[in-house]
Coordinates of C-alpha atoms (C1' of nucleotides) in Angstrom, one line a residue:
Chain A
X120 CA 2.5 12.5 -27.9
X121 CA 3.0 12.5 -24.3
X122 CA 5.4 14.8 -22.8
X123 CA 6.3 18.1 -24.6
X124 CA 9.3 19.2 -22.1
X125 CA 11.2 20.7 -24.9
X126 CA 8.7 23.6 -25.2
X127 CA 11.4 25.6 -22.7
X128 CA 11.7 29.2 -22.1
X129 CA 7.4 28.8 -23.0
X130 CA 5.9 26.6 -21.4
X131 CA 2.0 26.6 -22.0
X132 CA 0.4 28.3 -18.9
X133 CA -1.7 24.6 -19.1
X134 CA 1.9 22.7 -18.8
X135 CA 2.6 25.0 -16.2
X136 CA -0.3 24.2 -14.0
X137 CA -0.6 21.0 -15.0
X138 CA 2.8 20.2 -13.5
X139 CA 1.8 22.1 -10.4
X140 CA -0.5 19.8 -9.9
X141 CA 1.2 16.7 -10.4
X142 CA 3.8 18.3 -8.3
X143 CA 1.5 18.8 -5.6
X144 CA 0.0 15.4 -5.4
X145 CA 3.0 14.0 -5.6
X146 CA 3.7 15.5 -2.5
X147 CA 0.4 15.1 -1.1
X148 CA -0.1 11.2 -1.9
X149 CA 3.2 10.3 -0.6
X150 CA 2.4 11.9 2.9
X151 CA -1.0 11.0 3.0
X152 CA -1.8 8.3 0.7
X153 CA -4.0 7.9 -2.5
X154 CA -7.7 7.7 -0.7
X155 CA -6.7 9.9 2.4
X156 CA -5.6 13.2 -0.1
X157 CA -9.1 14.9 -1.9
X158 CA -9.1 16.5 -5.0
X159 CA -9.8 19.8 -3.2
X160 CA -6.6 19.5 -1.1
X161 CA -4.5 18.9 -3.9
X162 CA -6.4 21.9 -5.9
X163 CA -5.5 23.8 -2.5
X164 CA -1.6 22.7 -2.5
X165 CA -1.3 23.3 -6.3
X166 CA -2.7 26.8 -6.0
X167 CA -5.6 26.1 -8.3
X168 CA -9.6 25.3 -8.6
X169 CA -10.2 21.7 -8.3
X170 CA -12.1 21.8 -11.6
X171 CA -8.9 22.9 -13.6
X172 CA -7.3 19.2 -11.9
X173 CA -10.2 17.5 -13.6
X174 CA -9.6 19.4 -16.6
X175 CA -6.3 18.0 -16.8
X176 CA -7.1 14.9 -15.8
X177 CA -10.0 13.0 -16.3
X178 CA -10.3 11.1 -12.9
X179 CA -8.7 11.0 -9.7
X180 CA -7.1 7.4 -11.0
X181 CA -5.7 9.1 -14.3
X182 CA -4.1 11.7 -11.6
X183 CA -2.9 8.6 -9.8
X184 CA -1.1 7.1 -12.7
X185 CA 0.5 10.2 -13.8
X186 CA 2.0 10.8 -10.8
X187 CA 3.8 6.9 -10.8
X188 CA 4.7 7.6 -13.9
X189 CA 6.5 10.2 -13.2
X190 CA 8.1 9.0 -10.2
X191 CA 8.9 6.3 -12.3
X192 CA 11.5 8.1 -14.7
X193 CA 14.3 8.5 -12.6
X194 CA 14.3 5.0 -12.7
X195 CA 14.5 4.7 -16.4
X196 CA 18.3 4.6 -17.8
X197 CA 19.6 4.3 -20.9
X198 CA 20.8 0.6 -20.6
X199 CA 23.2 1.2 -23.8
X200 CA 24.8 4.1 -22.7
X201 CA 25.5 2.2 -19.5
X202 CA 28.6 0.3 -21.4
X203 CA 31.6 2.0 -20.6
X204 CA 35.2 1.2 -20.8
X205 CA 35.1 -0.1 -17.2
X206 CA 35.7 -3.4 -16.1
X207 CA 32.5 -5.4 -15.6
X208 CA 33.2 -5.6 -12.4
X209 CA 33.3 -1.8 -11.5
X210 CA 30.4 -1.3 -13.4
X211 CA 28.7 -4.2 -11.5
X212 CA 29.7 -2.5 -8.4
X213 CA 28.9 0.9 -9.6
X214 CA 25.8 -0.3 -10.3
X215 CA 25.2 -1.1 -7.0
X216 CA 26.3 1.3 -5.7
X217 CA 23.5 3.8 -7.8
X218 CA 20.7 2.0 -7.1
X219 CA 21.3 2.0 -2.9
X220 CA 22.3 5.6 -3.2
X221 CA 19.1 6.2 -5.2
X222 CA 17.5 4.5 -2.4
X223 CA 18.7 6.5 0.7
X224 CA 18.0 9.8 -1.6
X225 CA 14.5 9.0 -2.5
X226 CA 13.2 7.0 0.3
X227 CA 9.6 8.6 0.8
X228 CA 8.7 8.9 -2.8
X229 CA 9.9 4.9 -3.1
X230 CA 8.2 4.0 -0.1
X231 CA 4.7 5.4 -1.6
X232 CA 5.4 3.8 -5.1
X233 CA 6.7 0.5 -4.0
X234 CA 3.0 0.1 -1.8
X235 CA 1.2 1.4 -4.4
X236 CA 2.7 -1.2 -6.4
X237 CA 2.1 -3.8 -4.0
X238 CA -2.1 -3.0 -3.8
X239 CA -4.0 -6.0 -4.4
X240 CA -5.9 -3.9 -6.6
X241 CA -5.3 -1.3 -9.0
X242 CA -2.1 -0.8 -10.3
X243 CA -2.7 -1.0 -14.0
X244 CA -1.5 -3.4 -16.4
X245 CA 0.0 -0.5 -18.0
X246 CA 2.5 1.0 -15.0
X247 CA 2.6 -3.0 -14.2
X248 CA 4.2 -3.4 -17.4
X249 CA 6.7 -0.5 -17.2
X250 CA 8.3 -2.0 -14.2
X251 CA 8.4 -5.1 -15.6
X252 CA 10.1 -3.9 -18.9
X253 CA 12.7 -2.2 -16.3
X254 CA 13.1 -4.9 -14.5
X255 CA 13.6 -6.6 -17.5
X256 CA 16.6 -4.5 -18.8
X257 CA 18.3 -4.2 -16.1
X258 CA 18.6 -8.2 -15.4
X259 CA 19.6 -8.4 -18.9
X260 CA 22.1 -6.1 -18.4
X261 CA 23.4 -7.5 -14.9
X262 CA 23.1 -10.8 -16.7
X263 CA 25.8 -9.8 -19.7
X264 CA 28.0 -8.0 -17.0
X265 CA 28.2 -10.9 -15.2
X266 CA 29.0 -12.9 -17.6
X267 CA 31.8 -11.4 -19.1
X268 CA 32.9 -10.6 -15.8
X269 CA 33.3 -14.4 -15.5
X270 CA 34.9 -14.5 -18.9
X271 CA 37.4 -12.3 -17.9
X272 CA 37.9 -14.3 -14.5
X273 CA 36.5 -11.4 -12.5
X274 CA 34.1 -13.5 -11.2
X275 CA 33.5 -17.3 -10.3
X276 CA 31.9 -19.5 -12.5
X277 CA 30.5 -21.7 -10.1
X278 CA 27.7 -19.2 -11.1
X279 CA 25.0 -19.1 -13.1
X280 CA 25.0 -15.8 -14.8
X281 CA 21.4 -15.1 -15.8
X282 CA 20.1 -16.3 -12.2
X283 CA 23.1 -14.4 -10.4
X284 CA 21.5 -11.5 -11.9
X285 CA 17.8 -12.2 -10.7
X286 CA 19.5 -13.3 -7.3
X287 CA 21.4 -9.9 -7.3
X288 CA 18.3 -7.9 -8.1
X289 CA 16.1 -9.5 -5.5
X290 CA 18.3 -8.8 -3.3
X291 CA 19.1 -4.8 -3.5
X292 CA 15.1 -5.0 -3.6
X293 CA 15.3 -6.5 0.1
X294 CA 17.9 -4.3 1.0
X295 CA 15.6 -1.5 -0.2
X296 CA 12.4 -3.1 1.7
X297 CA 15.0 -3.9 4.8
X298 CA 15.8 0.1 4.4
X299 CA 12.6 1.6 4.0
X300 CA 11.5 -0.5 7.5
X301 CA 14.3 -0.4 9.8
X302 CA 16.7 2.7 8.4
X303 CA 20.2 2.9 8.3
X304 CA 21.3 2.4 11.7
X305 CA 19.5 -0.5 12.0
X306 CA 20.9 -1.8 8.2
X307 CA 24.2 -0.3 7.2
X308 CA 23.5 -0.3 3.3
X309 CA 27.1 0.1 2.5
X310 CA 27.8 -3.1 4.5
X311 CA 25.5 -4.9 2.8
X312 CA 27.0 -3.7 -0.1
X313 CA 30.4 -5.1 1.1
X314 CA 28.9 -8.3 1.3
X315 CA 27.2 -8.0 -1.8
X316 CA 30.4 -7.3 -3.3
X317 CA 32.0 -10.3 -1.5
X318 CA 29.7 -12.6 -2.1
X319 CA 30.3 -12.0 -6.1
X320 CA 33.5 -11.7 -6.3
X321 CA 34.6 -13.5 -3.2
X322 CA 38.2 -15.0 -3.5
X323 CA 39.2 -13.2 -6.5
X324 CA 41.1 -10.3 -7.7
Chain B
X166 CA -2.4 -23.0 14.5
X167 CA -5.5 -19.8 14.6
X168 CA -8.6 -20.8 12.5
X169 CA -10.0 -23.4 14.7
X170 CA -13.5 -23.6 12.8
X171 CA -14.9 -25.8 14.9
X172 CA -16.0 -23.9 18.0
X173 CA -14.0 -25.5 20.2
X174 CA -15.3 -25.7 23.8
X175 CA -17.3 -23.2 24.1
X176 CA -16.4 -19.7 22.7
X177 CA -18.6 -17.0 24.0
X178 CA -20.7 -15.9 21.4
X179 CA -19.2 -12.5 21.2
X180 CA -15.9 -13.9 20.1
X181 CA -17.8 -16.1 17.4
X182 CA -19.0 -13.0 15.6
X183 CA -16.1 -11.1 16.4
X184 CA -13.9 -13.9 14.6
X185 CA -16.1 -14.2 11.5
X186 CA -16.0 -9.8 11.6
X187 CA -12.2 -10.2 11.1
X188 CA -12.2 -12.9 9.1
X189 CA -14.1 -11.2 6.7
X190 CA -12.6 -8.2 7.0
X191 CA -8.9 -9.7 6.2
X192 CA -10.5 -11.4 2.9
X193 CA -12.1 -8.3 2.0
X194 CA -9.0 -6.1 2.9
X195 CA -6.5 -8.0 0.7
X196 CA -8.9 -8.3 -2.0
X197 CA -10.1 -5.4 -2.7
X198 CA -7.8 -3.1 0.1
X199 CA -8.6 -1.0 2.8
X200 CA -10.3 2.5 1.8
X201 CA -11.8 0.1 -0.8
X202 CA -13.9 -1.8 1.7
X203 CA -16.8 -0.7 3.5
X204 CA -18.0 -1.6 6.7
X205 CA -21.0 -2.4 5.2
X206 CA -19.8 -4.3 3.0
X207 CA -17.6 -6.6 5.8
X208 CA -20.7 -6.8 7.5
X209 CA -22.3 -8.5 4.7
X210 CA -19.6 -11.1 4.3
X211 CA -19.7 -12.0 8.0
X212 CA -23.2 -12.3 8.2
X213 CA -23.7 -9.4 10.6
X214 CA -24.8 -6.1 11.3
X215 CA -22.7 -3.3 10.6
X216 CA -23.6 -1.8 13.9
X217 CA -22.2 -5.4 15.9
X218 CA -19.2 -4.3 14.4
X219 CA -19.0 -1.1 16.0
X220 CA -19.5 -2.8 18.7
X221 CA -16.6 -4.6 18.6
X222 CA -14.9 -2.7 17.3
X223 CA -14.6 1.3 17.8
X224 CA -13.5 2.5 14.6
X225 CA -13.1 1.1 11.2
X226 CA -9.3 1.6 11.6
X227 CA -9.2 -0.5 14.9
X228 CA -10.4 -3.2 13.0
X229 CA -7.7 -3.0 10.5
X230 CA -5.1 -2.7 13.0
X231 CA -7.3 -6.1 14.7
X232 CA -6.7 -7.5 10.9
X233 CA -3.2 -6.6 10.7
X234 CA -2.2 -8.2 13.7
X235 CA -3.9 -11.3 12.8
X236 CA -2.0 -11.5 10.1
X237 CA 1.1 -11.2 11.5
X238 CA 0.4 -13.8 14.1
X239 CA 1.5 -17.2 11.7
X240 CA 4.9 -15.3 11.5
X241 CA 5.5 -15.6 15.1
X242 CA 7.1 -18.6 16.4
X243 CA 8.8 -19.7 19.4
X244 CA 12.4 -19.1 18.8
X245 CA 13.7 -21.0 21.8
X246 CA 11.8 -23.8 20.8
X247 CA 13.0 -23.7 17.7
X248 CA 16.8 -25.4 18.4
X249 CA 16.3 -28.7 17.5
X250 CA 19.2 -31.3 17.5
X251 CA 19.8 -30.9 13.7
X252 CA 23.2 -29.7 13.3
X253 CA 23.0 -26.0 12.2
X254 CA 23.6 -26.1 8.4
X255 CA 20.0 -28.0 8.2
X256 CA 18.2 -26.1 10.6
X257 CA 19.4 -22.8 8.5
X258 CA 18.4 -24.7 5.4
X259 CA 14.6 -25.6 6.8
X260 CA 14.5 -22.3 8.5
X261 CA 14.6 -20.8 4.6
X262 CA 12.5 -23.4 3.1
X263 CA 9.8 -22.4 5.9
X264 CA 9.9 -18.8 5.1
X265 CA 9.6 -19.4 1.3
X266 CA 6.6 -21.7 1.9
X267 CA 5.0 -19.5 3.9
X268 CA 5.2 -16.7 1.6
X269 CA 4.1 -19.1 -1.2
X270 CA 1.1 -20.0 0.8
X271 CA 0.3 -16.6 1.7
X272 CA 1.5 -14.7 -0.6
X273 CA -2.3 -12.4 -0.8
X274 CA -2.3 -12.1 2.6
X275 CA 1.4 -10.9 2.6
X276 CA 1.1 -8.4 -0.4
X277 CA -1.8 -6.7 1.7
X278 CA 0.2 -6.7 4.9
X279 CA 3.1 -5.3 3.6
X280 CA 2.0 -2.6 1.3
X281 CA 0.0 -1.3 4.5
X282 CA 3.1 -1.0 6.2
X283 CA 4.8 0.6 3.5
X284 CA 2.3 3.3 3.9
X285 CA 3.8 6.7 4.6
X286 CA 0.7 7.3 7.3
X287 CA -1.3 4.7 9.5
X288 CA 1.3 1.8 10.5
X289 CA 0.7 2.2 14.1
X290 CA 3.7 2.4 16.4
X291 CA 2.7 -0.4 18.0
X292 CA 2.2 -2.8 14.9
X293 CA 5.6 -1.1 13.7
X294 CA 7.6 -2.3 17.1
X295 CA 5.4 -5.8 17.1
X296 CA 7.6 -6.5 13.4
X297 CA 10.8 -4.5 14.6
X298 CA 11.0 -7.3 17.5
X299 CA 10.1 -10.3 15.0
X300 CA 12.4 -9.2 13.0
X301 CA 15.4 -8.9 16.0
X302 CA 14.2 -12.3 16.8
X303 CA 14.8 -13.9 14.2
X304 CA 18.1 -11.9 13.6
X305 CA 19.3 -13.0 16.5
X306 CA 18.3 -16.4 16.1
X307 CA 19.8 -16.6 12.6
X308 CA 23.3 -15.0 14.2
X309 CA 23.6 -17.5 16.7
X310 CA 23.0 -20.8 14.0
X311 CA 25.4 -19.0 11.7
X312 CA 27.8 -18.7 14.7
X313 CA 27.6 -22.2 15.9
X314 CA 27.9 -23.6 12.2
X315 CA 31.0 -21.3 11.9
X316 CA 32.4 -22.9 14.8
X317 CA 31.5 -26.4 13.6
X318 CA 33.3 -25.2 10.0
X319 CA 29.8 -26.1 8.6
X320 CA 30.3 -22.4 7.2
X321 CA 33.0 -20.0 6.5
X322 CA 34.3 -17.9 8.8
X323 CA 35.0 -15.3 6.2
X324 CA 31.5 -14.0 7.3
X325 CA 30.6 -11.9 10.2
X326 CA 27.5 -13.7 11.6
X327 CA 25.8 -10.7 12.7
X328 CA 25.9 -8.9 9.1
X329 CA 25.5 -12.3 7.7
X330 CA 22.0 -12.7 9.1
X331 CA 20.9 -9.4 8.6
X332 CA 22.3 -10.0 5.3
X333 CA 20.2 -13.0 4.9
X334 CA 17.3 -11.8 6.0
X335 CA 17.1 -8.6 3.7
X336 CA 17.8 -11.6 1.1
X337 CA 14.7 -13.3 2.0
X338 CA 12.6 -10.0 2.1
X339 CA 14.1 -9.7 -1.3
X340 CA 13.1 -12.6 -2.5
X341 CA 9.8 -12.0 -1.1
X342 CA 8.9 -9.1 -3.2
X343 CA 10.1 -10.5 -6.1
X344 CA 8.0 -13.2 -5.9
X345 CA 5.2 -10.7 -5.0
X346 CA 5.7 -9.1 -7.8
X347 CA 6.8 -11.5 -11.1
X348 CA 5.4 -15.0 -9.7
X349 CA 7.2 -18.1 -9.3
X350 CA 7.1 -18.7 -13.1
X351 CA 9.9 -15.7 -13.6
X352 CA 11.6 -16.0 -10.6
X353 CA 12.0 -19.7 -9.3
X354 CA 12.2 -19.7 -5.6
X355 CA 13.7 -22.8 -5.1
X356 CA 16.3 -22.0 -7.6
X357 CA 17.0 -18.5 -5.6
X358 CA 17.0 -20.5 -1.9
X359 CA 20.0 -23.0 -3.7
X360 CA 22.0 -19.6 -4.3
X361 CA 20.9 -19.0 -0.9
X362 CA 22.5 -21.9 0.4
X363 CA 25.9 -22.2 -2.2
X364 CA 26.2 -18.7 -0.8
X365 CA 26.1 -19.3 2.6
X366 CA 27.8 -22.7 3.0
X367 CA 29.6 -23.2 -0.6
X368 CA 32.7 -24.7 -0.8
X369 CA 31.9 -26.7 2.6
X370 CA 30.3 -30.2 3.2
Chain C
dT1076 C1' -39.7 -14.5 37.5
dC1077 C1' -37.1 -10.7 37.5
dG1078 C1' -33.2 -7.4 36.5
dG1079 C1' -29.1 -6.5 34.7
dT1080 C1' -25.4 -7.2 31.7
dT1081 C1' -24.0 -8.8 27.1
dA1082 C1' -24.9 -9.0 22.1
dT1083 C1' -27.2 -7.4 18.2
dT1084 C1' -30.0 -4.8 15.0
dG1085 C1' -32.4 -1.4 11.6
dA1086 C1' -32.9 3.2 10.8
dC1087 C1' -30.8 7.4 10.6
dC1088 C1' -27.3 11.4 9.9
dG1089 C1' -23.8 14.6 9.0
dA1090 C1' -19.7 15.1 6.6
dC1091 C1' -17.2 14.7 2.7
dT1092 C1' -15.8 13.5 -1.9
dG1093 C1' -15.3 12.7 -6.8
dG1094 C1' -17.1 14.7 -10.4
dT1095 C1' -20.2 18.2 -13.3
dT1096 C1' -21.7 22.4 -15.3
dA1097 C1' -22.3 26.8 -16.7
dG1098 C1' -20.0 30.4 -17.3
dG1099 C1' -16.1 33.8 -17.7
dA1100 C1' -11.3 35.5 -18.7
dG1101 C1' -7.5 35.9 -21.9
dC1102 C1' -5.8 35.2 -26.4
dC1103 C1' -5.4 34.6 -31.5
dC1104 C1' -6.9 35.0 -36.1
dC1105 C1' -10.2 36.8 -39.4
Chain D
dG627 C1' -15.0 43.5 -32.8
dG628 C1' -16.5 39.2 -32.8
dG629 C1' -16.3 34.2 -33.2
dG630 C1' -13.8 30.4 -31.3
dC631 C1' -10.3 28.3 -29.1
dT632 C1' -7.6 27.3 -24.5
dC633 C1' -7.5 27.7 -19.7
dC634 C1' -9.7 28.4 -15.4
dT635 C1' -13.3 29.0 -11.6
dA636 C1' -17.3 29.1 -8.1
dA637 C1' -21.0 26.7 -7.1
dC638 C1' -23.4 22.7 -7.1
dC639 C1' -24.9 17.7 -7.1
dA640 C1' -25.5 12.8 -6.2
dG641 C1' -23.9 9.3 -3.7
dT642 C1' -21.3 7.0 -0.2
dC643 C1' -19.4 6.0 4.1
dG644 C1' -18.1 6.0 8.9
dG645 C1' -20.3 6.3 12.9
dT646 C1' -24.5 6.8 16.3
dC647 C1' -28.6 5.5 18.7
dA648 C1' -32.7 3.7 20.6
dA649 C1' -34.6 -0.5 20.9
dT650 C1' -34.5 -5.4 21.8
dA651 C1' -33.2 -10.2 22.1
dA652 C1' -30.5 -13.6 24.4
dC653 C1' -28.3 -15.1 28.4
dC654 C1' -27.4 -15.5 33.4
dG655 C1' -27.3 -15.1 38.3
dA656 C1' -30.5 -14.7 42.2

DNA sequence: TCGGTTATTGACCGACTGGTTAGGAGCCCC
DNA sequence: GGGGCTCCTAACCAGTCGGTCAATAACCGA
C-alpha cells in the first residue's frame, strides 16, 4: 500500500521521478532547511516541473513527511533477527558500536531529522509515533540483553535492567547531540564508547 | 536574574520596547518557530509597530540571533564563583540537579534553542563559539571537581577526569533530549540523575 | 522656544512562494 | 483511431512577508 520497491528491473516512470524528487529534497532540506528550500528549487534539483512535485505530493508538508520517513528507515531493524548466538554482552557492545558508527556515517541527514524532530511545531503525531515505537524496541531489546547479561554474570546487578537500558539510550543520544555540535576531535566517540563499555561491565570479565 | 519587569531605575524607553520586541519574539519563536512567525505578528504581541522593530532591529534574522542569545544567557554562570566549601561529591551532585531543573523549567525554551542550532544553515559562528566556550567551561569545571574528589577518594580513580566530564556532560545532553522528547512520565529524570551518581561515585561513601 | 537627536508609526512595495489549472504527450486497450 | 488512463508541463494566481520610507511625536540640551 505504501512502497512498491519490488517493481525492479520496471520501475514506473512515476516511481522513478517520484524518487528523484524525494531524492532531491532530501538533499535540499538537509542543506538548507524545510522553509528556506521552494518547491521550484527542488523541481529544479530533481530535473522536473514543480507541478509534477505537487502531483506526487499533495503539499509541501506531505513532501516533508516523506522525506523523514525515509530517512527514517535505516533506522528501522529487525529487532528479532538481532538475537544471535553471541554473548549478550558482545551484542550489547556491538550494538553500540552500530548505532555511533551510524552516527559518524550519517551525520547531516541526522542533524536535519533530529531538529526537525525537535520543532515546537509540526512534526506529526504520525512520524512522532514512529520514533517512539523505535525507541520502544530497541529499549526493550537493550532491556532483555541486559538482563540476561546479568544472569549470566556479564554484568553487575547492582543494576536495574529496564532503567540501564533507558540510561544507556539516553546516553548514545547525547553522545550523538555531543557529536553533531562539537565533532570528533573535540568528542572521541570511541572513548566514550570505552567508558560506555566500562561503565556496564566495569569490574567484570 | 534577566526579566526584571519592574522598570527598574529608569530604562530608556528604547530598551523598554526593545525588551518587550524580544520578549515576544522568544514566546512566539518557540511556539510556533521561526519561519513560522511574522514580524507582524511579534509586533502585535509586543504592542508595537512592526516598523519600531526594524528599528531596532535590522533584519528579522538579527532579532532571532538577539532571541537566541537571550536564551542562552540563564545557562551562563560564574564558574569561579561557583567553588563553594561543599566537598566535591555534593557540589557534582547539585551541579546535576541544577542542570536537570533548569531543563525541566525550560524545557520550551530549550527545545526551540536547540533545534535552531541543529540547523544545517543559520547558527551564526558567533552564537556557535558563545556555546563551544560554555560548554569548555563547564568541562573544565566538571574535570577539576572530578579531580579533586578523585584525590579525596570521594570517587574512583579508575576514571580519567577529563573523559569523565566530557563523558558526563554528553550524559546530561542525553538526558536532555530524552526528556525533550518522551516527558518525564517515560523517562524519570531523577531516576536517570541516581544512575548518574551510582555511576560516578558507586561503591564509595 | 527652538533645533536636533531619539523613538515610533501607517502606508506602501517588490519579491517570492505554495498551490492551481488547462492542456498536452505517451501509452494501452477496445 | 479514438477514448481514457497515467504522467508531466508552462503559465498563472492569490496571498504573504520582509523590509522601506516619509512623517511625526517625544524628549532634551541650550
Amino acid at each position: 500500500m505504501v512502497e512498491e520497491v519490488s517493481n525492479a528491473g520496471n520501475e514506473s516512470r512515476a516511481q522513478e521521478s517520484r524518487d528523484e524528487i524525494l531524492q532531491a529534497a532530501t538533499a535540499l532540506f538537509a542543506r538548507r532547511g524545510f522553509h528556506e528550500t521552494s518547491m521550484a528549487e527542488v523541481a529544479r534539483e530533481a530535473g522536473v516541473s514543480k507541478a509534477l512535485i505537487f502531483w506526487h505530493f499533495k503539499t509541501k508538508e506531505e513532501l516533508f513527511f516523506a522525506v523523514l520517513a525515509r530517512l527514517l528507515e535505516p533506522y528501522v531493524i529487525d529487532f528479532a533477527e538481532e538475537r544471535s548466538a553471541l554473548d549478550e554482552k558482545t551484542q550489547i557492545l556491538k550494538l553500540i558500536e552500530a548505532y555511533l558508527s551510524f552516527v559518524r556515517d550519517h551525520a547531516d541527514s541526522i542533524r536535519f531529522f533530529v531538529a526537525q524532530l525537535l520543532r515546537s511545531e509540526k512534526p506529526s503525531p504520525a512520524l512522532n509515533n514512529q520514533v517512539l515505537a523505535l525507541y520502544e524496541g530497541y529499549r526493550a531489546l537493550l532491556t532483555d540483553l541486559i538482563q540476561h547479561a546479568q544472569d549470566d554474570g556479564l554484568c553487575s546487578r547492582r543494576l536495574d535492567a529496564a532503567n540501564t537500558a533507558a540510561f544507556l539510550l539516553s546516553t548514545l543520544n547525547g553522545l550523538l547531540i555531543s557529536y553533531l555540535f562539537l565533532g570528533n576531535q573535540a568528542l572521541s566517540l570511541e572513548g566514550m564508547m570505552g567508558m560506555l563499555g566500562d561503565w556496564l561491565f566495569g569490574g567484570m570479565a
